[in-house]
XYZ file of N, CA, C and O in Angstrom:
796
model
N 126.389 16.587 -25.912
C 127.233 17.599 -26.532
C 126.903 18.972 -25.968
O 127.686 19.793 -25.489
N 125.982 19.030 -26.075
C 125.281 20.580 -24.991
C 125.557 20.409 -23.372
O 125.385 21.360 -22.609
N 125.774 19.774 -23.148
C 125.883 19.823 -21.869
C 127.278 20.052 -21.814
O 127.620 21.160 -21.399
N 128.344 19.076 -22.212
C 129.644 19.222 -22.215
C 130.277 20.794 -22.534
O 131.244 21.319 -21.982
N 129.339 21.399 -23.689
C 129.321 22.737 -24.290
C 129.305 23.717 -23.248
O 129.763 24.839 -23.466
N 128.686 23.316 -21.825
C 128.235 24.145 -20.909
C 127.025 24.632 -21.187
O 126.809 25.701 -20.617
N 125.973 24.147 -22.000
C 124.493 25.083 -21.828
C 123.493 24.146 -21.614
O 123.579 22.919 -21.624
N 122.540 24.858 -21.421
C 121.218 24.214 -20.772
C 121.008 23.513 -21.407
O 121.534 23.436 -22.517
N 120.011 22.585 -20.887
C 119.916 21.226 -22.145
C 117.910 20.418 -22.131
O 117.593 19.495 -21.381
N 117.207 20.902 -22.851
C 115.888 20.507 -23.061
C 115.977 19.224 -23.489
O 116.567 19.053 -24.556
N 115.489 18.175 -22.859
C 115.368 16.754 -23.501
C 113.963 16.544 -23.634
O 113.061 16.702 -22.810
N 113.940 16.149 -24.850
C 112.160 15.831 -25.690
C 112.177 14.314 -25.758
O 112.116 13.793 -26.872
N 112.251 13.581 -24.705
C 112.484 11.653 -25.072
C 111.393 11.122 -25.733
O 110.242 11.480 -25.483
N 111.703 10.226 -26.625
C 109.923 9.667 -27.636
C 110.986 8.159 -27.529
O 110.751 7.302 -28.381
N 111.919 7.917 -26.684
C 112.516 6.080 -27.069
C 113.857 6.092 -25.946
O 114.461 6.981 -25.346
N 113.936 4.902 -26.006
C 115.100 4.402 -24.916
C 115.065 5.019 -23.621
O 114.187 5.267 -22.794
N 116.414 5.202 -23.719
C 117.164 5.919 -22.287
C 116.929 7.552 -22.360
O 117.539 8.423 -21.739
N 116.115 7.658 -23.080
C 116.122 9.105 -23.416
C 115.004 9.732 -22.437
O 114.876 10.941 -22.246
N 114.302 8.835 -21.909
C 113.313 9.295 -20.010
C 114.503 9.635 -19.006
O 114.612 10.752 -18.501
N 115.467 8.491 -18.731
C 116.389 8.290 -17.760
C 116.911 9.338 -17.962
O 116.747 9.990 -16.930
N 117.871 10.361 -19.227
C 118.740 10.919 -19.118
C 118.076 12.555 -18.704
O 118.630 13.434 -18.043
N 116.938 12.571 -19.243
C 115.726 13.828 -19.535
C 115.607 13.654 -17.920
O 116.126 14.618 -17.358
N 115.303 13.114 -17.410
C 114.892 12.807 -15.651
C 115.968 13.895 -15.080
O 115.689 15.040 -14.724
N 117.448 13.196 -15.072
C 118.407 13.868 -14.717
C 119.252 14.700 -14.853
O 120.078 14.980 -13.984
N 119.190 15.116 -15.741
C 119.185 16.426 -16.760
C 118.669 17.471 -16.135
O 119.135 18.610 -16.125
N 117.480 17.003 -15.491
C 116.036 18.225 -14.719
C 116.292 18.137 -13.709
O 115.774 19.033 -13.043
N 117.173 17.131 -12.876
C 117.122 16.811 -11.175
C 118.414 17.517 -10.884
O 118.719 17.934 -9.766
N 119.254 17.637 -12.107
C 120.732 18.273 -11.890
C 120.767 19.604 -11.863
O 121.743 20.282 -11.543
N 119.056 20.236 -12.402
C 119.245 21.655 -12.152
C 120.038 21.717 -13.940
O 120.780 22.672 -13.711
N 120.228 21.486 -14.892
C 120.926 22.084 -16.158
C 119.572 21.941 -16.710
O 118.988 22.597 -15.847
N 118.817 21.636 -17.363
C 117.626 21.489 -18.032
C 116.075 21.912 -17.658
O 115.935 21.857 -16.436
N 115.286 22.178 -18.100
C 114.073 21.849 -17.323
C 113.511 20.495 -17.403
O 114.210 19.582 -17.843
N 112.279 20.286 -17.005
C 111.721 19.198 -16.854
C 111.643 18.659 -18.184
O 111.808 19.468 -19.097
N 111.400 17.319 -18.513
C 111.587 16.914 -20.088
C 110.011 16.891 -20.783
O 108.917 16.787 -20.228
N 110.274 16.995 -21.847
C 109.076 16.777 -22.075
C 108.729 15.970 -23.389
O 108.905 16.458 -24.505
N 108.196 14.631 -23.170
C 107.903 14.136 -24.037
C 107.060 14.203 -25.542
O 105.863 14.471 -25.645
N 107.700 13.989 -26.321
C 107.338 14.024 -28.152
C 105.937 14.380 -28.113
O 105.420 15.334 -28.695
N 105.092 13.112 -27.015
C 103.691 12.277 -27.458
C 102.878 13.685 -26.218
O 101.674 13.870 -26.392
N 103.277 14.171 -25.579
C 102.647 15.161 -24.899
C 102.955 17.412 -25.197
O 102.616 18.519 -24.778
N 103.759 16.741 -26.144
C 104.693 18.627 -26.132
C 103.363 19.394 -26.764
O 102.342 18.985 -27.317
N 103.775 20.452 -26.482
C 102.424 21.566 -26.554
C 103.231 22.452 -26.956
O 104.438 22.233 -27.054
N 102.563 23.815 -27.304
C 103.164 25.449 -27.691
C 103.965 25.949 -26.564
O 105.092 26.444 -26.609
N 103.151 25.727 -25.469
C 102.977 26.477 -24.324
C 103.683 26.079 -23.366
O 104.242 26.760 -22.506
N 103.665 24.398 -23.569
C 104.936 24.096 -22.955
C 106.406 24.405 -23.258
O 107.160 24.718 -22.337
N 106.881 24.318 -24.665
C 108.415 23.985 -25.267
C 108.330 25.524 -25.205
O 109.408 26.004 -25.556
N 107.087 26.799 -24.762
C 107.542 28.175 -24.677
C 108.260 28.754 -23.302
O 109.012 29.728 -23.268
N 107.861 27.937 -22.176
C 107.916 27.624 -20.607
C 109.420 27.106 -20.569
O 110.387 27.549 -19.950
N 109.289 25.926 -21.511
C 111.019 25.305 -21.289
C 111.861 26.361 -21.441
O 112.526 26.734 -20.475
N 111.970 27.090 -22.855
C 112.627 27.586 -24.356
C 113.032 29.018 -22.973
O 114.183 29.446 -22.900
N 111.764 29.637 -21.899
C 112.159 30.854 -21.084
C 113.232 30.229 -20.113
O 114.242 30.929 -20.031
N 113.251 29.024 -19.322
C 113.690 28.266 -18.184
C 115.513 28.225 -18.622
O 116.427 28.497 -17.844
N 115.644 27.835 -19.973
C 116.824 27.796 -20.478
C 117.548 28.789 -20.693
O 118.745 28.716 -20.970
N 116.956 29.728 -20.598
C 117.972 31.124 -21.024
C 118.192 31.664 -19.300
O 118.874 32.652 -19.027
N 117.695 31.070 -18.560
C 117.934 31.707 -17.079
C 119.632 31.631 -16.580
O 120.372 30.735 -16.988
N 120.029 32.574 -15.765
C 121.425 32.585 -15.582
C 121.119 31.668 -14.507
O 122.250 31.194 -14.394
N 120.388 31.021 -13.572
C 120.566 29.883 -12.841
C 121.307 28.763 -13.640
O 122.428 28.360 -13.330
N 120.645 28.340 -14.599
C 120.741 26.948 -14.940
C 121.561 27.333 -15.985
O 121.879 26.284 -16.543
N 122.186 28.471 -16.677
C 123.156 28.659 -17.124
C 124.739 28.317 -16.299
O 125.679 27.596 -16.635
N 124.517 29.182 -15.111
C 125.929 28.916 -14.795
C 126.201 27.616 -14.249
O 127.323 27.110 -14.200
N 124.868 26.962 -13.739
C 124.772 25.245 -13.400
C 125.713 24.480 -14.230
O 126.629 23.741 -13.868
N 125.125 24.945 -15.976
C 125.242 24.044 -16.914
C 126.753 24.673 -17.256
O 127.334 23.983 -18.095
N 127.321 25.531 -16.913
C 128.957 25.771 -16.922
C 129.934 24.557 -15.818
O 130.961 23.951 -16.124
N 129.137 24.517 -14.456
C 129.527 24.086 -14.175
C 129.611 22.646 -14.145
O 130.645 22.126 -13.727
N 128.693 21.977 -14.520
C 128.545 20.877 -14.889
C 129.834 20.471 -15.836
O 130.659 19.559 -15.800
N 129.617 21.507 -16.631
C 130.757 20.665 -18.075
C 132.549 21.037 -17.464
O 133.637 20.488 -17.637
N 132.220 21.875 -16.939
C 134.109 22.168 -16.239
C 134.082 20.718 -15.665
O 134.993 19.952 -15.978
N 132.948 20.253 -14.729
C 133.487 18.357 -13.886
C 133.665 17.490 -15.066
O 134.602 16.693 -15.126
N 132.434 17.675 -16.394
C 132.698 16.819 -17.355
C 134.145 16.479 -18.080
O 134.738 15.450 -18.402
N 134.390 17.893 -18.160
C 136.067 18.279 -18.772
C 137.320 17.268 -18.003
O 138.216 16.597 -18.515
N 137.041 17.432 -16.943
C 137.789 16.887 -16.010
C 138.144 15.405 -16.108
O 139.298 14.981 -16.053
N 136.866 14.532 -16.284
C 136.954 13.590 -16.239
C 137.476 13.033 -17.625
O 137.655 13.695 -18.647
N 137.698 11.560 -17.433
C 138.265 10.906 -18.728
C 137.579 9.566 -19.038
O 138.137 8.475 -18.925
N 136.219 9.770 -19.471
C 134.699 8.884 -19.504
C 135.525 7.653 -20.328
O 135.724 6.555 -19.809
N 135.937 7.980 -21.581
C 136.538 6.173 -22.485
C 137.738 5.499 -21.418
O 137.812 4.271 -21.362
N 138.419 6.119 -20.805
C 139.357 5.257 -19.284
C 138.230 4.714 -18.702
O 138.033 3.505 -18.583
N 137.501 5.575 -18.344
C 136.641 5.460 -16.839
C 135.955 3.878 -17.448
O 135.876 2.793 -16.870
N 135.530 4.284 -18.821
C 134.436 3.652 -19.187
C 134.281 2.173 -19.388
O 133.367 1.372 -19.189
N 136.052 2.069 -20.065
C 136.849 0.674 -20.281
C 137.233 -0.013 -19.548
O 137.405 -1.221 -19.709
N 137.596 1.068 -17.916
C 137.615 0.157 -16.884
C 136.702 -0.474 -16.508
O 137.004 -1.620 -16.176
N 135.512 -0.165 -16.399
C 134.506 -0.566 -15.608
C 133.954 -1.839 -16.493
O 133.204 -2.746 -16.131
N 134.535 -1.623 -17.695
C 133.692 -3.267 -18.643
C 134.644 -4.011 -18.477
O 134.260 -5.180 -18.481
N 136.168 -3.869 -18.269
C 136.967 -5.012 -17.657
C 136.740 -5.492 -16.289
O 136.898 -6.607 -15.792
N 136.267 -4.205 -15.725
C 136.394 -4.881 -14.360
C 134.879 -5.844 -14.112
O 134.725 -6.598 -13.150
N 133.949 -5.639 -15.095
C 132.502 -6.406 -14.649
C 133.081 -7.703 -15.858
O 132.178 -8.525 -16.011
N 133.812 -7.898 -16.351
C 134.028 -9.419 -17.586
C 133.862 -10.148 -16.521
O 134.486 -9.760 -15.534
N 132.948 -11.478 -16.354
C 133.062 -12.875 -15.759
C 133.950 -13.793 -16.901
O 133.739 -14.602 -17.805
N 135.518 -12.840 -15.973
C 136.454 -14.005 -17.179
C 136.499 -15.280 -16.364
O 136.618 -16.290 -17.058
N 136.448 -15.428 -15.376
C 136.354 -17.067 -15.048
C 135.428 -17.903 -15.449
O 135.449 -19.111 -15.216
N 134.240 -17.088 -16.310
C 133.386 -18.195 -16.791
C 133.784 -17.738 -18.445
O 133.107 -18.222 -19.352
N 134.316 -17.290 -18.594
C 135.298 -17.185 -20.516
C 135.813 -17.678 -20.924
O 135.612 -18.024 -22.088
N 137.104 -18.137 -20.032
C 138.270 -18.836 -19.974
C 138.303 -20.382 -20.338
O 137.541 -21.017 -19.610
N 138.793 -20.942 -21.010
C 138.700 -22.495 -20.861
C 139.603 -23.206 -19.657
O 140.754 -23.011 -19.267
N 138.681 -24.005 -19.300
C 139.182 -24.894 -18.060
C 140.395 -25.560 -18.153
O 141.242 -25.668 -17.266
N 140.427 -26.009 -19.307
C 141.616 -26.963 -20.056
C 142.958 -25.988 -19.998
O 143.983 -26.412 -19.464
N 142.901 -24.755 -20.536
C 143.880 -23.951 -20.877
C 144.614 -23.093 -19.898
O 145.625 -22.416 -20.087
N 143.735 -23.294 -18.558
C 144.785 -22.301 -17.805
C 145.612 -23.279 -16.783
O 145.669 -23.060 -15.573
N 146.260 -24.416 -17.450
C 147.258 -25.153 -16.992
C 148.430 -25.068 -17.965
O 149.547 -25.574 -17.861
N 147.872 -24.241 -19.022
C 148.655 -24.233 -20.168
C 149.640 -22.929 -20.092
O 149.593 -22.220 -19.086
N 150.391 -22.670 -20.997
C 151.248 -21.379 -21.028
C 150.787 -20.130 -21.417
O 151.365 -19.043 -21.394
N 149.540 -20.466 -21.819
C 148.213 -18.978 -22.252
C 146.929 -19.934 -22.454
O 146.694 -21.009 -23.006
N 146.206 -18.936 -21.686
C 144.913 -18.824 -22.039
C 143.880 -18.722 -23.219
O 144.170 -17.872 -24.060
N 142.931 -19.311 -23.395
C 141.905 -19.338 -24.503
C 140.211 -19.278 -24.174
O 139.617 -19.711 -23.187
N 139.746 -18.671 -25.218
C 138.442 -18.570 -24.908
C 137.387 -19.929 -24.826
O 137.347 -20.494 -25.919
N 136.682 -20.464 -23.970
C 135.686 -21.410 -24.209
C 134.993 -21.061 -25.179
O 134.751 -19.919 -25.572
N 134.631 -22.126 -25.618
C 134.152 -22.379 -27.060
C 132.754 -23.237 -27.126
O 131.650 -23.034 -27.632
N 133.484 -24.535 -26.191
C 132.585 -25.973 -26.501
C 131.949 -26.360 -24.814
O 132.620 -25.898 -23.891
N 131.510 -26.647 -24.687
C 130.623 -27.461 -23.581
C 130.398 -28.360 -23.460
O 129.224 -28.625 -23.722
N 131.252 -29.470 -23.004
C 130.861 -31.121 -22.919
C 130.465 -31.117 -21.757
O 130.907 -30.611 -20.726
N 129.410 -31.846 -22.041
C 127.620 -32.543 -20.696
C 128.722 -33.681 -20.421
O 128.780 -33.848 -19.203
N 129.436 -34.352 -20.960
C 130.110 -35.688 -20.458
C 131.564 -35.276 -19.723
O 132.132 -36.330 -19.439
N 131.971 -34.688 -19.516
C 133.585 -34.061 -18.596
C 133.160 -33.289 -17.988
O 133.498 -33.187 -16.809
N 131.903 -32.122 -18.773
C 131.736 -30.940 -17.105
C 132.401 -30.084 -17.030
O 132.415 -29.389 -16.014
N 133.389 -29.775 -18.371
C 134.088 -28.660 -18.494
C 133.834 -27.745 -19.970
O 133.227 -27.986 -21.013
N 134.557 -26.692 -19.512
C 134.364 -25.829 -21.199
C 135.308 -25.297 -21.411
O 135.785 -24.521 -20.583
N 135.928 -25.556 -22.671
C 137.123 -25.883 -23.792
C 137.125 -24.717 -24.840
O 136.278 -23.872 -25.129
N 138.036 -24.906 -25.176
C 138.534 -24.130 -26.306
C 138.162 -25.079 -27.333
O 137.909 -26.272 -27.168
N 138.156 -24.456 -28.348
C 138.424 -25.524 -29.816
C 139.504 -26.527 -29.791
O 139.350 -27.664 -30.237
N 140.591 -26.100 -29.269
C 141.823 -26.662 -29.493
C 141.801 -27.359 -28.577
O 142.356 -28.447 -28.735
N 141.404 -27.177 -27.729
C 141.294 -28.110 -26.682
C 140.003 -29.983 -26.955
O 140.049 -31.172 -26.640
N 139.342 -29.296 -27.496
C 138.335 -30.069 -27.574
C 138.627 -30.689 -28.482
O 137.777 -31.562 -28.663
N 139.684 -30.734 -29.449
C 139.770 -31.487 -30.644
C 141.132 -32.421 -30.166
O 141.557 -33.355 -30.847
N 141.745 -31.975 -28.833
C 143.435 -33.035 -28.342
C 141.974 -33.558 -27.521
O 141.600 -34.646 -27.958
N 141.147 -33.030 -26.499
C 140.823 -34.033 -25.501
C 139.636 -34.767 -26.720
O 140.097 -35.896 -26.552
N 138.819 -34.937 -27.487
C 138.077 -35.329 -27.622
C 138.665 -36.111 -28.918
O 139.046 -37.281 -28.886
N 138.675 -35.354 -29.956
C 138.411 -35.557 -31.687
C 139.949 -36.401 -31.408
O 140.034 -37.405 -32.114
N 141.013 -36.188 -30.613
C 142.466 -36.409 -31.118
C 142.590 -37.866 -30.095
O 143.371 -38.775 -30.374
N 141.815 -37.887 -29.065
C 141.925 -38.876 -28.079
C 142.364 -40.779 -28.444
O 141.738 -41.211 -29.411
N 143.197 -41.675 -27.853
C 143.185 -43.069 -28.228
C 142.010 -43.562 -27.288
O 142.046 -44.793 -27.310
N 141.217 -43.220 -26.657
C 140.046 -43.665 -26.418
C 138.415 -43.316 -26.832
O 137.649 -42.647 -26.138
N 137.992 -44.159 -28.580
C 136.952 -43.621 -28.948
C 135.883 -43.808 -28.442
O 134.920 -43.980 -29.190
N 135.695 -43.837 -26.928
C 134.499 -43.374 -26.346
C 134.637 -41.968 -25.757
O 133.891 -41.768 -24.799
N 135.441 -40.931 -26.126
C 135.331 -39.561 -25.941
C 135.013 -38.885 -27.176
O 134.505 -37.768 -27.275
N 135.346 -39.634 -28.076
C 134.286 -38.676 -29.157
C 133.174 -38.576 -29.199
O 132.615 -37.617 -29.731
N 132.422 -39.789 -28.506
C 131.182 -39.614 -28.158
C 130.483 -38.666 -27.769
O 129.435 -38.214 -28.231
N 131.293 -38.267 -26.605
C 130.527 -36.971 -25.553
C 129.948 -36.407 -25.978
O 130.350 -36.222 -27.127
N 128.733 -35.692 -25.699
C 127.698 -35.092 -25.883
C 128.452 -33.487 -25.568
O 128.665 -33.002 -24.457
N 128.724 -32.948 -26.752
C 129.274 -31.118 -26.818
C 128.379 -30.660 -27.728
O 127.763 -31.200 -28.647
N 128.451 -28.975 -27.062
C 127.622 -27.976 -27.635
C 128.353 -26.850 -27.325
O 129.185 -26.875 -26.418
N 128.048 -25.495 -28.226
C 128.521 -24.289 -28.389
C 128.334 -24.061 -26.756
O 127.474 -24.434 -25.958
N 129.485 -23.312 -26.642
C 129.510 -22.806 -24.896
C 129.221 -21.494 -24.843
O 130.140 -20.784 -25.253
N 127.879 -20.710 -24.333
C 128.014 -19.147 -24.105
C 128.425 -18.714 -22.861
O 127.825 -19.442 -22.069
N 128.958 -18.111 -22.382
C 129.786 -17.557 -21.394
C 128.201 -17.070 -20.252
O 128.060 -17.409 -19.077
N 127.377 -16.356 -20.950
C 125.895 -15.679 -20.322
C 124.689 -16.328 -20.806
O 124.267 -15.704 -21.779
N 124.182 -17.029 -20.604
C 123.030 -17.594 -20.949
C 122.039 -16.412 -21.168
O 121.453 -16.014 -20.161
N 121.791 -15.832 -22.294
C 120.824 -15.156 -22.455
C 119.003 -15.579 -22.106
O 118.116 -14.750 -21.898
N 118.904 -16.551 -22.122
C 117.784 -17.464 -22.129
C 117.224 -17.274 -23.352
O 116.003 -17.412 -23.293
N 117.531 -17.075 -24.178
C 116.772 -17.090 -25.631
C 116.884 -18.343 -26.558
O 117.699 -18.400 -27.480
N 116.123 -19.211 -26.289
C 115.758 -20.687 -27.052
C 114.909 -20.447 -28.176
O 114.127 -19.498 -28.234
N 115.096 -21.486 -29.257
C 113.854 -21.588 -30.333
C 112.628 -22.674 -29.673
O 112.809 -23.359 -28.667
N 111.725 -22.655 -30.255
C 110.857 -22.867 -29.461
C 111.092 -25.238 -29.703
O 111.517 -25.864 -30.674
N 110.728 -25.604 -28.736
C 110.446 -27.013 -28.628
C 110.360 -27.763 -30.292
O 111.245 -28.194 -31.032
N 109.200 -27.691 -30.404
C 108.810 -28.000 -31.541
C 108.004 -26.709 -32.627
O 108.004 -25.515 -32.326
N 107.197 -27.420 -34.223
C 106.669 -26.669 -34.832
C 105.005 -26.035 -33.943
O 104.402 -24.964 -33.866
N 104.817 -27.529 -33.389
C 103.202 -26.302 -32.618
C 103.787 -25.235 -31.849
O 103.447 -24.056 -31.946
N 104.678 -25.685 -31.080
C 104.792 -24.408 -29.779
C 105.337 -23.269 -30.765
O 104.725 -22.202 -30.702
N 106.236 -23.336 -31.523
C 106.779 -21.781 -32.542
C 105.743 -21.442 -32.969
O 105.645 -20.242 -33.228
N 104.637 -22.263 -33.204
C 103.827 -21.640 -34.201
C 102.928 -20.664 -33.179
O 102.712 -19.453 -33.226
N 102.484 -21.724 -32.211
C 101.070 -21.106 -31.261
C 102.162 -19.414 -30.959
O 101.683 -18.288 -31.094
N 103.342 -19.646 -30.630
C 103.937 -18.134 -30.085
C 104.067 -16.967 -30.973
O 104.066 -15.751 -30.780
N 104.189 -17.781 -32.085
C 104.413 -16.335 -33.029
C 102.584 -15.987 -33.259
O 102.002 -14.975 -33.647
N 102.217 -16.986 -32.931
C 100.301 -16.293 -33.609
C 100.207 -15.352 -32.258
O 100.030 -14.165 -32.531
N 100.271 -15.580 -31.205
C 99.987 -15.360 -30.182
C 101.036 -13.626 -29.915
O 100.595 -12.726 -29.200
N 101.897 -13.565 -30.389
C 102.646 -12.664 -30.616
C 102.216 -11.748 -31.378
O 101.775 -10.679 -30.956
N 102.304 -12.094 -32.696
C 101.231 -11.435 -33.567
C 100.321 -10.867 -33.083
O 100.481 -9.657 -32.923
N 99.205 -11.385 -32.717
C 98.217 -11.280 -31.890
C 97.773 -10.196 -31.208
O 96.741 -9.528 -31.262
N 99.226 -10.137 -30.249
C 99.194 -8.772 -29.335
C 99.772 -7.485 -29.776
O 99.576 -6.288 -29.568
N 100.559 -8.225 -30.467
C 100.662 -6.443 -31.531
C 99.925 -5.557 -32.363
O 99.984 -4.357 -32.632
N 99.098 -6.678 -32.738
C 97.844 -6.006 -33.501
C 96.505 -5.484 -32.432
O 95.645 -4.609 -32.532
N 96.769 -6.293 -31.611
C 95.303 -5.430 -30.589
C 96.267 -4.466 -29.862
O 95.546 -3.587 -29.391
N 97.394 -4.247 -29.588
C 98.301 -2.936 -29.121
C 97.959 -1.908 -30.389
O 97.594 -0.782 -30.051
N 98.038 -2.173 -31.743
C 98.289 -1.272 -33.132
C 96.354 -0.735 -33.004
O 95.949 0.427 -32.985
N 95.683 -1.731 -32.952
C 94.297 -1.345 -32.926
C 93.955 -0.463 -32.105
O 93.246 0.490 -32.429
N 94.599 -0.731 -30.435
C 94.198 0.565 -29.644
C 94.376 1.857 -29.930
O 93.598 2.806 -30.028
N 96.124 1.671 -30.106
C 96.373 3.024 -30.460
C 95.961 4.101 -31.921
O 96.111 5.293 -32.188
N 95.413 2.972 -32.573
C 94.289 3.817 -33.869
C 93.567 4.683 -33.046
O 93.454 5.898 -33.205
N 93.089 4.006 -32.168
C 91.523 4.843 -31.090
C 92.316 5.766 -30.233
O 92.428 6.989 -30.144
N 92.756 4.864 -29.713
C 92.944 5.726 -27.886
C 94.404 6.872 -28.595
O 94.672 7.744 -27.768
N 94.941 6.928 -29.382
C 95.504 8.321 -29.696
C 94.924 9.305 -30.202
O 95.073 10.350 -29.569
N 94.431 9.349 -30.941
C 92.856 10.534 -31.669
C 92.221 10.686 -30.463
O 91.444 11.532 -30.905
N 91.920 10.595 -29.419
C 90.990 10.416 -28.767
C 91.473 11.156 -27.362
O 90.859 12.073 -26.818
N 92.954 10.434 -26.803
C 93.875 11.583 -25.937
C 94.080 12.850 -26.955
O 93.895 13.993 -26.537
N 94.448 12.614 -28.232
C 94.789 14.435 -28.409
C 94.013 15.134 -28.733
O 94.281 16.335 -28.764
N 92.434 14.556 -29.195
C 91.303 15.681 -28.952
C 91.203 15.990 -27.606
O 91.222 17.200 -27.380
N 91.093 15.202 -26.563
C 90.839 15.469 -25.693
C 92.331 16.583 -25.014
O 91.970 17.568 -24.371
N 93.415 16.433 -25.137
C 93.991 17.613 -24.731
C 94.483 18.498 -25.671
O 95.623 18.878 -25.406
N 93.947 19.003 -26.797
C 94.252 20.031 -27.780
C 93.440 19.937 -28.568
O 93.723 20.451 -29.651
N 92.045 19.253 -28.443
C 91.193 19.588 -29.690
C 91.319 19.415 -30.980
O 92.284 18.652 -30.939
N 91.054 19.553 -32.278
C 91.124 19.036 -33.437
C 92.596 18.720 -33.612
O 93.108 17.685 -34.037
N 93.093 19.702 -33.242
C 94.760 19.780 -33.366
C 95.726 18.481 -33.239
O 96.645 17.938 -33.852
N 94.855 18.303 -31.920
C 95.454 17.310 -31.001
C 95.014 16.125 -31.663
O 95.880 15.334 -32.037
N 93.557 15.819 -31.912
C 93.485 14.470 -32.877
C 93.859 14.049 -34.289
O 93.508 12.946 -34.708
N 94.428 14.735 -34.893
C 95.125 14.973 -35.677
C 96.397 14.292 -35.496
O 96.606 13.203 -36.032
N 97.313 14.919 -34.718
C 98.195 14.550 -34.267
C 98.687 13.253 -33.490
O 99.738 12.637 -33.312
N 97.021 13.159 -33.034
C 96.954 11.431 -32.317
C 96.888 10.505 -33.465
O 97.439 9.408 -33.373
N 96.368 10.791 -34.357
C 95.983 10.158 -35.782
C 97.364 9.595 -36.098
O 97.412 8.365 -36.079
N 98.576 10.280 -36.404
C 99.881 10.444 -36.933
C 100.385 9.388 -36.291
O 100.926 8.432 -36.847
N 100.198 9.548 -34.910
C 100.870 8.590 -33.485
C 100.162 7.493 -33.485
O 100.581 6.418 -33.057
N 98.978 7.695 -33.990
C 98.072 6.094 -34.022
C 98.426 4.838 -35.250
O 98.257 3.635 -35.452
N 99.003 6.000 -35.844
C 99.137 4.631 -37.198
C 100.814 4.642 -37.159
O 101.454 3.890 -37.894
């Protein structure tokens, strides 16, 4: 919104994409350098707070938002997710002999194709040969995320302990090793503040 506004733009990232955008923000010349939550100082956000009022990166950040203006980001944006859809792996196999198209649905291991509902209930459930109801079908995802439940109860179990596990010796460090960076770069102040970040 500040940027579009035309003014300088300080990014403080503590999550996500909020490094990536803070990066380029500073490389574009509209911002200064970013500076993160877990490191900000007085002395720094006083350095930024002068950098931002400069008529450099003022008239930058004018010009920036006149190209922003220009453009038309929800077109731009909608094209580009139609144009990346893998609709040939969406589509049901069955249906584009038909007079419209339908979404895959089902996955039969025994034909090798992927169906619509409607489809799967004329070729399979509706069929005069009841050795196609047989076939071995399952929900069809278009993207295999790779996200399975685990085998059995040992393997879920050993992963979630093991999971567990590492979050708590991650939660344990950062009890220590945050008190410990912010004494060490701001003194009581700073461990204090690591304290906050540690728990």
């Amino acid at each position: 919104a500040g940027l579009i506004a035309g003014k300088p733009t300080l990014i403080c990232p503590f999550f996500g994409d909020q490094f990536f955008w803070g990066h380029y923000v500073y490389v574009g010349g509209v911002g200064p350098k970013p500076i993160p939550i877990s490191r900000m100082t007085a002395e720094e956000l006083t350095c930024a707070f002068e950098e931002l009022k400069s008529a450099e990166m003022k008239n930058q950040a004018q010009e920036l938002a006149s190209k922003m203006k220009e453009e038309d980001g929800v077109t731009n944006g909608l094209k580009a997710f139609y144009c990346h859809l893998p609709v040939e792996d969406m589509v049901c196999d069955v249906s584009i002999f038909a007079e419209r198209t339908f979404i895959a649905r089902i996955w039969c291991k025994d034909c090798g194709i992927k169906m619509s509902w409607e489809a799967d209930v004329a070729i399979h459930e509706n069929s005069i040969d009841p050795s196609m109801r047989r076939h071995k079908r399952e929900d069809y995802r278009f993207i295999n995320w790779g996200v399975k439940g685990p085998k059995n109860l040992y393997t879920g179990a050993r992963e979630g302990i093991g999971g567990f596990a590492h979050e708590l010796a991650g939660g344990i460090s950062d009890l220590v090793n945050k008190p410990l960076e912010g004494y060490q770069q701001s003194g009581g102040k700073g461990m204090i503040i690591g304290m906050g970040q540690g728990v």
